[in-house]
Amino acid sequence: MKKTENMPKHVGIIMDGNGRWAEERGKPRSFGHQVGATTLKELLHYIYDQGIQYVSLYAFSTENFGRDKKEVDFLMNLFVTLFKKELKSLKDLGVKVVFSGRHEPLSDTVWNAMEDLAATTKDGENGILNICLNYGGRYEIVDMTKKVVQKVLDGTLKLEEIDDKVIEDNLYQKLPPLDFVIRTSGEMRISNFMIYQAAYAEFYFPTTYFPDFKGKDFDEAILAFQNRDRRFGKNTKKKPNS
Ligand code: FPP
């Protein structure tokens, strides 16, 4: 199904419910992540085929390092496999992959796989996939603040020049604001995901666990988005500053 009007430009996905999906089937949580990864691969192709240009994924939060070491290790290995093999197909779609998050304490193996995928896809012009890995929205604001303050101290930026554009230019990635955030599994929280960029996003919380979230579920999400009345704090549908 190809829809052209009133599509979100930037969609964020919080891929939640992998663990519960597996546990309900009497399987280890890692199985849920594995199936979630397959779902993700198919879903990304489906989404970019709709003409959506920007997708941000919440792959692993800074807080997720507090999980069982076994689960963390499994996820890190899964990311490496995906970045080295599966997601390389994004290059054929013309999708450029970028990452948001902190370096420490990611291993060299994970970091190198991230850098390699970013380099392989760097010339993609049809879309951007922003993968938030070892990511926290508050840390992103902390790291942005340090960059901006450093520029003021260096004398390359004046205090009175700091505005929302400067803030946006110093976040991890230069991306348009999020229009639409989907969090699967019925949880209704943002959980520190791109909190600055989601200021005027519409939210959608399907009860489906992520491994079961397929193209038809995405279509339903888009229909819900298209029925929202986005006012950006005004009483008209005009976008801010437009
Ligand atoms: C949240 O479900 C999911 C994660 C922490 C990992 C998401 C990772 C993937 C889908 C693998 C592929 C991802 C990328 C970006 C390459 P949960 O474990 O919190 O589930 P629960 O809430 O049911 O416990």
GROMACS .gro file of C-alpha atoms and ligand atoms in nm:
model
  266
    1MET     CA    1   0.000   0.000   0.000
    2LYS     CA    2   0.162   0.326  -0.110
    3LYS     CA    3   0.030   0.642   0.051
    4THR     CA    4   0.162   0.977  -0.053
    5GLU     CA    5  -0.034   1.246   0.129
    6ASN     CA    6   0.030   1.354   0.485
    7MET     CA    7   0.300   1.100   0.553
    8PRO     CA    8   0.531   1.158   0.848
    9LYS     CA    9   0.876   1.264   0.734
   10HIS     CA   10   1.054   1.124   1.040
   11VAL     CA   11   0.928   0.816   1.225
   12GLY     CA   12   1.072   0.689   1.553
   13ILE     CA   13   1.022   0.330   1.661
   14ILE     CA   14   1.064   0.199   2.015
   15MET     CA   15   1.087  -0.174   1.950
   16ASP     CA   16   0.939  -0.304   2.275
   17GLY     CA   17   0.805  -0.643   2.381
   18ASN     CA   18   1.064  -0.883   2.240
   19GLY     CA   19   1.120  -1.039   2.582
   20ARG     CA   20   0.751  -1.082   2.664
   21TRP     CA   21   0.683  -1.221   2.315
   22ALA     CA   22   0.940  -1.495   2.379
   23GLU     CA   23   0.841  -1.561   2.741
   24GLU     CA   24   0.476  -1.611   2.639
   25ARG     CA   25   0.600  -1.884   2.404
   26GLY     CA   26   0.812  -2.049   2.673
   27LYS     CA   27   1.132  -1.941   2.497
   28PRO     CA   28   1.436  -1.746   2.617
   29ARG     CA   29   1.422  -1.368   2.580
   30SER     CA   30   1.705  -1.385   2.328
   31PHE     CA   31   1.472  -1.566   2.091
   32GLY     CA   32   1.241  -1.265   2.101
   33HIS     CA   33   1.528  -1.035   2.006
   34GLN     CA   34   1.627  -1.267   1.722
   35VAL     CA   35   1.273  -1.269   1.580
   36GLY     CA   36   1.249  -0.894   1.643
   37ALA     CA   37   1.556  -0.846   1.427
   38THR     CA   38   1.393  -1.033   1.138
   39THR     CA   39   1.077  -0.825   1.182
   40LEU     CA   40   1.287  -0.511   1.178
   41LYS     CA   41   1.464  -0.597   0.856
   42GLU     CA   42   1.136  -0.658   0.673
   43LEU     CA   43   0.973  -0.354   0.829
   44LEU     CA   44   1.252  -0.118   0.724
   45HIS     CA   45   1.220  -0.224   0.361
   46TYR     CA   46   0.844  -0.174   0.387
   47ILE     CA   47   0.877   0.170   0.546
   48TYR     CA   48   1.130   0.310   0.299
   49ASP     CA   49   0.915   0.174   0.017
   50GLN     CA   50   0.636   0.404   0.143
   51GLY     CA   51   0.859   0.702   0.070
   52ILE     CA   52   0.932   0.779   0.435
   53GLN     CA   53   1.275   0.940   0.447
   54TYR     CA   54   1.385   0.931   0.809
   55VAL     CA   55   1.356   0.647   1.059
   56SER     CA   56   1.502   0.648   1.410
   57LEU     CA   57   1.521   0.323   1.607
   58TYR     CA   58   1.565   0.274   1.978
   59ALA     CA   59   1.796  -0.028   1.964
   60PHE     CA   60   1.963  -0.013   2.306
   61SER     CA   61   1.944   0.248   2.579
   62THR     CA   62   2.226   0.340   2.816
   63GLU     CA   63   2.004   0.193   3.090
   64ASN     CA   64   1.980  -0.141   2.904
   65PHE     CA   65   2.339  -0.212   3.018
   66GLY     CA   66   2.177  -0.285   3.354
   67ARG     CA   67   2.019  -0.604   3.214
   68ASP     CA   68   2.158  -0.956   3.267
   69LYS     CA   69   2.507  -0.984   3.118
   70LYS     CA   70   2.389  -1.282   2.912
   71GLU     CA   71   2.112  -1.078   2.750
   72VAL     CA   72   2.340  -0.777   2.692
   73ASP     CA   73   2.606  -1.000   2.531
   74PHE     CA   74   2.343  -1.163   2.313
   75LEU     CA   75   2.212  -0.827   2.195
   76MET     CA   76   2.561  -0.693   2.123
   77ASN     CA   77   2.641  -1.003   1.913
   78LEU     CA   78   2.307  -0.967   1.737
   79PHE     CA   79   2.384  -0.604   1.651
   80VAL     CA   80   2.724  -0.702   1.511
   81THR     CA   81   2.569  -0.975   1.294
   82LEU     CA   82   2.299  -0.739   1.172
   83PHE     CA   83   2.542  -0.457   1.096
   84LYS     CA   84   2.791  -0.686   0.921
   85LYS     CA   85   2.537  -0.878   0.713
   86GLU     CA   86   2.166  -0.813   0.722
   87LEU     CA   87   2.152  -0.435   0.723
   88LYS     CA   88   2.404  -0.402   0.440
   89SER     CA   89   2.101  -0.450   0.212
   90LEU     CA   90   2.005  -0.094   0.310
   91LYS     CA   91   2.281   0.023   0.078
   92ASP     CA   92   2.083  -0.114  -0.218
   93LEU     CA   93   1.782   0.089  -0.100
   94GLY     CA   94   1.998   0.401  -0.093
   95VAL     CA   95   1.953   0.435   0.283
   96LYS     CA   96   2.234   0.599   0.480
   97VAL     CA   97   2.281   0.459   0.831
   98VAL     CA   98   2.389   0.689   1.115
   99PHE     CA   99   2.420   0.620   1.487
  100SER     CA  100   2.326   0.816   1.796
  101GLY     CA  101   2.468   0.741   2.139
  102ARG     CA  102   2.782   0.731   2.347
  103HIS     CA  103   3.091   0.526   2.265
  104GLU     CA  104   3.174   0.399   2.618
  105PRO     CA  105   3.128   0.111   2.720
  106LEU     CA  106   3.065  -0.039   2.375
  107SER     CA  107   3.328  -0.293   2.272
  108ASP     CA  108   3.559  -0.232   1.975
  109THR     CA  109   3.384  -0.513   1.789
  110VAL     CA  110   3.047  -0.340   1.817
  111TRP     CA  111   3.189   0.007   1.751
  112ASN     CA  112   3.382  -0.112   1.444
  113ALA     CA  113   3.070  -0.283   1.304
  114MET     CA  114   2.878   0.042   1.353
  115GLU     CA  115   3.146   0.249   1.182
  116ASP     CA  116   3.170   0.000   0.900
  117LEU     CA  117   2.794   0.003   0.833
  118ALA     CA  118   2.790   0.385   0.844
  119ALA     CA  119   3.081   0.399   0.597
  120THR     CA  120   2.928   0.138   0.363
  121THR     CA  121   2.600   0.327   0.338
  122LYS     CA  122   2.732   0.684   0.358
  123ASP     CA  123   2.637   0.780   0.001
  124GLY     CA  124   2.271   0.675   0.037
  125GLU     CA  125   2.039   0.951  -0.081
  126ASN     CA  126   1.693   0.793  -0.050
  127GLY     CA  127   1.665   0.794   0.326
  128ILE     CA  128   1.836   0.796   0.662
  129LEU     CA  129   1.825   0.530   0.931
  130ASN     CA  130   1.931   0.665   1.270
  131ILE     CA  131   2.008   0.381   1.510
  132CYS     CA  132   2.009   0.485   1.875
  133LEU     CA  133   2.251   0.246   2.044
  134ASN     CA  134   2.392   0.304   2.390
  135TYR     CA  135   2.164   0.604   2.372
  136GLY     CA  136   1.993   0.821   2.631
  137GLY     CA  137   1.798   1.136   2.552
  138ARG     CA  138   1.918   1.318   2.863
  139TYR     CA  139   2.281   1.226   2.788
  140GLU     CA  140   2.231   1.358   2.434
  141ILE     CA  141   2.127   1.692   2.584
  142VAL     CA  142   2.425   1.682   2.825
  143ASP     CA  143   2.666   1.605   2.538
  144MET     CA  144   2.510   1.878   2.320
  145THR     CA  145   2.544   2.128   2.607
  146LYS     CA  146   2.915   2.047   2.646
  147LYS     CA  147   2.972   2.099   2.271
  148VAL     CA  148   2.790   2.432   2.272
  149VAL     CA  149   2.965   2.558   2.587
  150GLN     CA  150   3.302   2.455   2.441
  151LYS     CA  151   3.228   2.663   2.129
  152VAL     CA  152   3.145   2.964   2.347
  153LEU     CA  153   3.469   2.913   2.544
  154ASP     CA  154   3.667   2.879   2.218
  155GLY     CA  155   3.512   3.201   2.094
  156THR     CA  156   3.358   3.039   1.782
  157LEU     CA  157   3.005   3.098   1.913
  158LYS     CA  158   2.860   3.393   2.103
  159LEU     CA  159   2.629   3.337   2.398
  160GLU     CA  160   2.358   3.552   2.237
  161GLU     CA  161   2.377   3.342   1.919
  162ILE     CA  162   2.251   3.030   2.098
  163ASP     CA  163   1.901   2.944   1.978
  164ASP     CA  164   1.706   2.629   1.895
  165LYS     CA  165   1.890   2.596   1.562
  166VAL     CA  166   2.227   2.590   1.744
  167ILE     CA  167   2.091   2.327   1.983
  168GLU     CA  168   1.966   2.111   1.693
  169ASP     CA  169   2.297   2.144   1.508
  170ASN     CA  170   2.484   2.009   1.809
  171LEU     CA  171   2.274   1.701   1.884
  172TYR     CA  172   2.421   1.363   1.784
  173GLN     CA  173   2.274   1.382   1.431
  174LYS     CA  174   2.128   1.657   1.216
  175LEU     CA  175   1.778   1.525   1.153
  176PRO     CA  176   1.436   1.683   1.115
  177PRO     CA  177   1.214   1.667   1.425
  178LEU     CA  178   1.024   1.345   1.488
  179ASP     CA  179   0.670   1.358   1.347
  180PHE     CA  180   0.555   1.021   1.473
  181VAL     CA  181   0.675   0.783   1.744
  182ILE     CA  182   0.550   0.425   1.758
  183ARG     CA  183   0.612   0.220   2.071
  184THR     CA  184   0.500  -0.140   2.047
  185SER     CA  185   0.383  -0.368   2.331
  186GLY     CA  186   0.127  -0.138   2.493
  187GLU     CA  187   0.373   0.053   2.715
  188MET     CA  188   0.289   0.423   2.703
  189ARG     CA  189   0.619   0.590   2.783
  190ILE     CA  190   0.893   0.771   2.590
  191SER     CA  191   1.170   0.619   2.808
  192ASN     CA  192   1.435   0.881   2.731
  193PHE     CA  193   1.405   0.834   2.350
  194MET     CA  194   1.496   1.147   2.151
  195ILE     CA  195   1.322   1.370   2.403
  196TYR     CA  196   1.430   1.696   2.235
  197GLN     CA  197   1.336   1.581   1.882
  198ALA     CA  198   0.998   1.442   1.995
  199ALA     CA  199   0.872   1.777   2.125
  200TYR     CA  200   0.581   1.789   1.877
  201ALA     CA  201   0.567   1.423   1.773
  202GLU     CA  202   0.243   1.232   1.761
  203PHE     CA  203   0.255   0.910   1.967
  204TYR     CA  204   0.108   0.570   1.885
  205PHE     CA  205   0.105   0.276   2.126
  206PRO     CA  206  -0.015  -0.050   1.967
  207THR     CA  207  -0.043  -0.347   2.204
  208THR     CA  208   0.134  -0.573   1.950
  209TYR     CA  209   0.475  -0.698   2.065
  210PHE     CA  210   0.753  -0.589   1.831
  211PRO     CA  211   0.824  -0.935   1.674
  212ASP     CA  212   0.461  -0.935   1.547
  213PHE     CA  213   0.465  -0.576   1.419
  214LYS     CA  214   0.446  -0.612   1.042
  215GLY     CA  215   0.366  -0.400   0.736
  216LYS     CA  216  -0.011  -0.411   0.796
  217ASP     CA  217   0.041  -0.287   1.152
  218PHE     CA  218   0.255  -0.005   1.018
  219ASP     CA  219  -0.024   0.083   0.773
  220GLU     CA  220  -0.267   0.107   1.067
  221ALA     CA  221  -0.023   0.329   1.250
  222ILE     CA  222   0.007   0.560   0.950
  223LEU     CA  223  -0.372   0.582   0.921
  224ALA     CA  224  -0.388   0.684   1.286
  225PHE     CA  225  -0.121   0.949   1.221
  226GLN     CA  226  -0.313   1.081   0.921
  227ASN     CA  227  -0.621   1.124   1.138
  228ARG     CA  228  -0.439   1.334   1.397
  229ASP     CA  229  -0.493   1.708   1.405
  230ARG     CA  230  -0.143   1.851   1.445
  231ARG     CA  231  -0.159   2.209   1.565
  232PHE     CA  232   0.193   2.266   1.699
  233GLY     CA  233   0.053   2.475   1.983
  234LYS     CA  234  -0.151   2.694   1.748
  235ASN     CA  235  -0.514   2.677   1.646
  236THR     CA  236  -0.436   2.600   1.282
  237LYS     CA  237  -0.260   2.308   1.115
  238LYS     CA  238   0.030   2.525   1.003
  239LYS     CA  239   0.374   2.408   1.104
  240PRO     CA  240   0.580   2.631   1.334
  241ASN     CA  241   0.772   2.900   1.140
  242SER     CA  242   0.606   2.799   0.811
  243FPP     C1  243   1.301  -0.410   2.387
  243FPP     O1  244   1.226  -0.526   2.417
  243FPP     C2  245   1.398  -0.441   2.282
  243FPP     C3  246   1.532  -0.426   2.290
  243FPP     C4  247   1.601  -0.376   2.410
  243FPP     C5  248   1.619  -0.464   2.178
  243FPP     C6  249   1.569  -0.431   2.041
  243FPP     C7  250   1.655  -0.495   1.942
  243FPP     C8  251   1.615  -0.555   1.828
  243FPP     C9  252   1.475  -0.562   1.781
  243FPP    C10  253   1.721  -0.618   1.743
  243FPP    C11  254   1.752  -0.544   1.618
  243FPP    C12  255   1.781  -0.401   1.636
  243FPP    C13  256   1.864  -0.322   1.560
  243FPP    C14  257   1.849  -0.177   1.565
  243FPP    C15  258   1.969  -0.372   1.473
  243FPP     P1  259   1.235  -0.582   2.567
  243FPP     O2  260   1.351  -0.674   2.578
  243FPP     O3  261   1.239  -0.466   2.662
  243FPP     O4  262   1.102  -0.660   2.580
  243FPP     P2  263   1.012  -0.671   2.713
  243FPP     O5  264   0.966  -0.531   2.744
  243FPP     O6  265   0.901  -0.761   2.671
  243FPP     O7  266   1.099  -0.728   2.822
   0.00000   0.00000   0.00000
